[in-house]
Amino acid sequence: MATEPLAPVRLNRAILTKRLVAKLDREAVVAGIGNTNWDLFGAGHRPENFYMLGSMGLACPIALGVALAQPERGVIALEGDGSILMSLGCLATIGKIAPRNLTIIVWDNGLYQITGKQPTATAGSTDIVAVAKAAGIPNAQWVRTEAHFDQLLSRRFADDGPLFLAAKIDDKPGPVQTPRDPALIRNRFMKGLGVGNAGALD
Amino acid sequence: MTATSDRDPQPWQDQLFDALKGAGIRQVGYVPDAGHSRLIARCKADPDIRDVVLTTEEEGIAMAAGAWLGGQRSALLMQSSGVGNCVNMLSLIRACRFPMLMLVTMRGEWEEFNPWQEPMGSIVDPVLKLCDTHVAKVETPDAVVPAVQNALQLAFGDDRAAAVLLSQKLIGRKVWVK
C-alpha cells in the first residue's frame, strides 16, 4: 500500500494546457475526448491540433501513427485518465515501438468528469505512471507543480522519447467546446502538417 | 488451387504483399493470425514498411487514422474475431472520412473446428457493412489481388473503409503451431 500521495499538488488542466501550447512550435497535438480537447482548443487553436469528438481511448494510437509518419516532428498525445484506462494496451504497443518523437500527457482527475464525476480507478488503486513504466515507457513521471511541468517540457519534442507525463488535476471543466465538424478538423490538421491535398481548394 | 493448411506458403500471399507495396503502404498494424503470417514476415523484412504489433484491433483503426493524418498510407491485418473489436472505433473512420484498408482472415466457416469462432465469424460481413465499410470476400487465389486493388482504390481514392475477407477455404485448414 502506498503511504505517500502519488503527487502532492492538484493542478489545473486549462492552465497546464496553456503552458504546454506556449512551448510549442510545429509539434502536432492529438487531444482526446471531452475536456482534454476543449482545453486544448481553449488555449488557442493551432493548425497542428487534432481534436477528438469520439473514439474514447484512441488519442495515443492516433498520435503513434502520426509520429511514425512524421519522424522529424514532435507529436504529443493528450488524454484523460478515463480514456487511457480504456486502452492501457496502447502503452505496451508504444513501449515496444519506442517512438523517440512521441510525448504522452495524461490529465488525471480520478473522475469520469462529464458523465457525473464518477470515480475512476486512478482515484485510488491505479498509479498510471507506474502502469506506463511497467508497460515499457521508462521515462514516465508525475508532474509536481506548474514550474516542474515547464521544466519537463523544456526539451526537443522530436527526440529523446517516448516521454510519459501525468498530472493530478482538479475537477474544473473546460470553459469552451471545440466545433463539432470532424472532417474539417481532419482537413485543417493535415493542412497544418503540410500533407495530403487539404489546402488544394483554398 | 487452395491451401491444405494455413501454414503452407501460397503464391497469393506474396502477390498480396506486392499489391500493398505497390500502392505505397508504409505502416502495417496487426494482431497476428496464422493466415497473415507470410504477409507479416514480408512487411517486417521491408525497410520501407513499419510493422506494428497491436494489443487490440482498435489500436489499428487509430493508427491508420494517424498514419493518414501524418501523410502515409497504412493497412490493418486481423482475424475475423477482431472485426467485432473495431465496431465503435470505425466511427472515427466514417466521421472524419479517413481511408481505412482492412485485410481480414476468416474463422468460423470452412473446416472450422472451434465453435467459439462461429458467432463472430458468421456476422463479419453484415457488421462491416453496417459500419459503412465496403466488403469483398475472396475464396480463390486468383481473386485476391483484384479484390485488394479494388479495396486500395476505394479506401485511398474515396476516403472510406474497405475490407477484404480472406476466406478460410482460401487460407487452408487451421493448424496450431507447436
CSV table of C-alpha atoms in Angstrom, one decimal, chain A residues 32-190:
chain,number,residue,atom,x,y,z
A,32,GLY,CA,-8.7,13.0,-26.5
A,33,ILE,CA,-12.4,13.4,-26.0
A,34,GLY,CA,-14.1,15.9,-23.7
A,35,ASN,CA,-12.4,18.4,-21.5
A,36,THR,CA,-8.9,17.3,-22.8
A,37,ASN,CA,-9.5,18.7,-26.3
A,38,TRP,CA,-11.8,21.5,-25.1
A,39,ASP,CA,-9.0,22.9,-23.1
A,40,LEU,CA,-6.5,22.5,-26.0
A,41,PHE,CA,-9.0,24.5,-28.2
A,42,GLY,CA,-9.4,27.0,-25.3
A,43,ALA,CA,-5.6,27.5,-25.2
A,44,GLY,CA,-5.8,28.9,-28.7
A,45,HIS,CA,-6.3,27.0,-31.9
A,46,ARG,CA,-3.2,25.9,-33.8
A,47,PRO,CA,-3.2,24.3,-37.3
A,48,GLU,CA,-1.3,21.3,-35.9
A,49,ASN,CA,-4.1,20.4,-33.4
A,50,PHE,CA,-6.3,17.3,-33.9
A,51,TYR,CA,-9.4,17.4,-31.7
A,52,MET,CA,-11.3,14.1,-30.9
A,53,LEU,CA,-15.0,14.2,-30.6
A,54,GLY,CA,-15.4,10.5,-30.0
A,55,SER,CA,-13.4,7.2,-30.0
A,56,MET,CA,-12.5,7.4,-26.3
A,57,GLY,CA,-9.1,6.0,-25.6
A,58,LEU,CA,-7.6,6.3,-29.1
A,59,ALA,CA,-5.5,9.6,-28.8
A,60,CYS,CA,-2.3,7.7,-28.1
A,61,PRO,CA,-2.5,5.2,-31.0
A,62,ILE,CA,-3.6,8.0,-33.4
A,63,ALA,CA,-0.6,10.0,-32.2
A,64,LEU,CA,1.6,6.9,-32.8
A,65,GLY,CA,0.5,6.8,-36.4
A,66,VAL,CA,1.3,10.5,-36.9
A,67,ALA,CA,4.7,10.0,-35.1
A,68,LEU,CA,5.7,7.1,-37.3
A,69,ALA,CA,4.6,9.0,-40.4
A,70,GLN,CA,6.4,12.2,-39.4
A,71,PRO,CA,9.6,11.1,-37.6
A,72,GLU,CA,11.1,14.6,-37.6
A,73,ARG,CA,8.1,16.2,-35.9
A,74,GLY,CA,7.3,16.1,-32.2
A,75,VAL,CA,3.9,14.6,-31.6
A,76,ILE,CA,2.0,15.0,-28.3
A,77,ALA,CA,-1.0,12.9,-27.2
A,78,LEU,CA,-3.2,14.4,-24.5
A,79,GLU,CA,-5.6,12.0,-22.7
A,80,GLY,CA,-7.7,11.9,-19.6
A,81,ASP,CA,-7.4,9.2,-17.0
A,82,GLY,CA,-10.7,7.6,-18.0
A,83,SER,CA,-9.6,7.4,-21.7
A,84,ILE,CA,-6.2,6.0,-21.0
A,85,LEU,CA,-7.7,3.4,-18.7
A,86,MET,CA,-9.8,2.2,-21.6
A,87,SER,CA,-6.8,1.4,-23.8
A,88,LEU,CA,-3.9,0.5,-21.5
A,89,GLY,CA,-2.7,-1.9,-24.2
A,90,CYS,CA,-1.6,1.0,-26.3
A,91,LEU,CA,1.1,1.8,-23.7
A,92,ALA,CA,2.6,-1.6,-24.3
A,93,THR,CA,2.5,-1.0,-28.1
A,94,ILE,CA,4.2,2.3,-27.7
A,95,GLY,CA,6.7,0.9,-25.2
A,96,LYS,CA,7.7,-1.7,-27.8
A,97,ILE,CA,7.9,0.7,-30.7
A,98,ALA,CA,9.5,3.4,-28.6
A,99,PRO,CA,9.0,6.3,-31.0
A,100,ARG,CA,11.5,9.0,-30.0
A,101,ASN,CA,9.3,11.8,-31.1
A,102,LEU,CA,6.2,10.9,-29.1
A,103,THR,CA,5.1,12.5,-25.8
A,104,ILE,CA,2.0,11.4,-23.9
A,105,ILE,CA,0.4,13.6,-21.3
A,106,VAL,CA,-2.4,12.3,-19.1
A,107,TRP,CA,-4.6,14.7,-17.1
A,108,ASP,CA,-5.7,12.6,-14.1
A,109,ASN,CA,-8.6,14.0,-12.1
A,110,GLY,CA,-9.6,10.5,-11.0
A,111,LEU,CA,-13.1,11.1,-12.5
A,112,TYR,CA,-15.3,10.4,-15.4
A,113,GLN,CA,-15.9,14.1,-15.2
A,114,ILE,CA,-18.5,14.9,-17.8
A,115,THR,CA,-20.7,12.0,-17.0
A,116,GLY,CA,-21.3,13.0,-13.4
A,117,LYS,CA,-17.9,12.8,-11.7
A,118,GLN,CA,-17.9,9.0,-11.1
A,119,PRO,CA,-14.5,8.0,-9.7
A,120,THR,CA,-12.1,6.2,-12.0
A,121,ALA,CA,-9.5,3.5,-10.9
A,122,THR,CA,-6.8,6.2,-10.8
A,123,ALA,CA,-8.7,7.9,-7.9
A,124,GLY,CA,-7.4,5.2,-5.6
A,125,SER,CA,-5.8,2.0,-6.7
A,126,THR,CA,-4.2,2.6,-10.1
A,127,ASP,CA,-1.0,4.6,-10.5
A,128,ILE,CA,-1.0,5.5,-14.2
A,129,VAL,CA,2.7,6.5,-14.2
A,130,ALA,CA,3.7,3.1,-12.7
A,131,VAL,CA,1.5,1.5,-15.4
A,132,ALA,CA,3.3,3.3,-18.2
A,133,LYS,CA,6.7,2.4,-16.7
A,134,ALA,CA,5.7,-1.3,-16.4
A,135,ALA,CA,4.3,-1.2,-20.0
A,136,GLY,CA,7.8,-0.3,-21.3
A,137,ILE,CA,8.0,3.5,-21.2
A,138,PRO,CA,10.7,4.1,-18.6
A,139,ASN,CA,10.7,7.8,-19.0
A,140,ALA,CA,7.4,8.3,-17.1
A,141,GLN,CA,6.8,10.7,-14.3
A,142,TRP,CA,4.3,12.7,-12.3
A,143,VAL,CA,4.1,16.5,-12.8
A,144,ARG,CA,4.6,18.0,-9.4
A,145,THR,CA,4.0,21.7,-10.0
A,146,GLU,CA,3.4,24.1,-12.9
A,147,ALA,CA,7.1,25.0,-12.8
A,148,HIS,CA,8.0,21.3,-12.8
A,149,PHE,CA,5.8,20.9,-15.9
A,150,ASP,CA,7.6,23.8,-17.7
A,151,GLN,CA,10.9,22.1,-16.8
A,152,LEU,CA,9.8,18.7,-18.1
A,153,LEU,CA,8.7,20.4,-21.4
A,154,SER,CA,12.0,22.2,-21.9
A,155,ARG,CA,13.2,19.7,-24.4
A,156,ARG,CA,13.1,18.8,-28.0
A,157,PHE,CA,9.8,17.1,-28.6
A,158,ALA,CA,11.2,15.4,-31.7
A,159,ASP,CA,13.8,13.4,-29.7
A,160,ASP,CA,14.6,11.5,-26.5
A,161,GLY,CA,11.1,9.9,-26.3
A,162,PRO,CA,8.8,8.4,-25.7
A,163,LEU,CA,8.0,10.5,-22.7
A,164,PHE,CA,5.0,9.9,-20.5
A,165,LEU,CA,3.8,12.6,-18.1
A,166,ALA,CA,0.8,12.6,-15.8
A,167,ALA,CA,-0.6,15.4,-13.7
A,168,LYS,CA,-3.1,15.1,-10.8
A,169,ILE,CA,-5.6,17.8,-11.7
A,170,ASP,CA,-8.7,19.4,-10.2
A,171,ASP,CA,-12.3,18.8,-11.4
A,172,LYS,CA,-12.8,22.2,-13.2
A,173,PRO,CA,-14.5,21.6,-16.6
A,174,GLY,CA,-13.2,23.1,-19.8
A,175,PRO,CA,-14.7,26.6,-20.4
A,176,VAL,CA,-15.2,26.3,-24.2
A,177,GLN,CA,-16.1,23.5,-26.6
A,178,THR,CA,-14.5,22.5,-29.9
A,179,PRO,CA,-16.5,23.0,-33.1
A,180,ARG,CA,-18.1,19.6,-34.0
A,181,ASP,CA,-17.0,19.1,-37.6
A,182,PRO,CA,-14.8,16.0,-37.7
A,183,ALA,CA,-13.9,16.3,-41.4
A,184,LEU,CA,-13.0,19.9,-41.1
A,185,ILE,CA,-10.8,19.0,-38.0
A,186,ARG,CA,-9.1,16.3,-40.1
A,187,ASN,CA,-8.5,18.6,-43.1
A,188,ARG,CA,-7.2,21.5,-41.1
A,189,PHE,CA,-4.8,19.3,-39.2
A,190,MET,CA,-3.5,17.8,-42.4
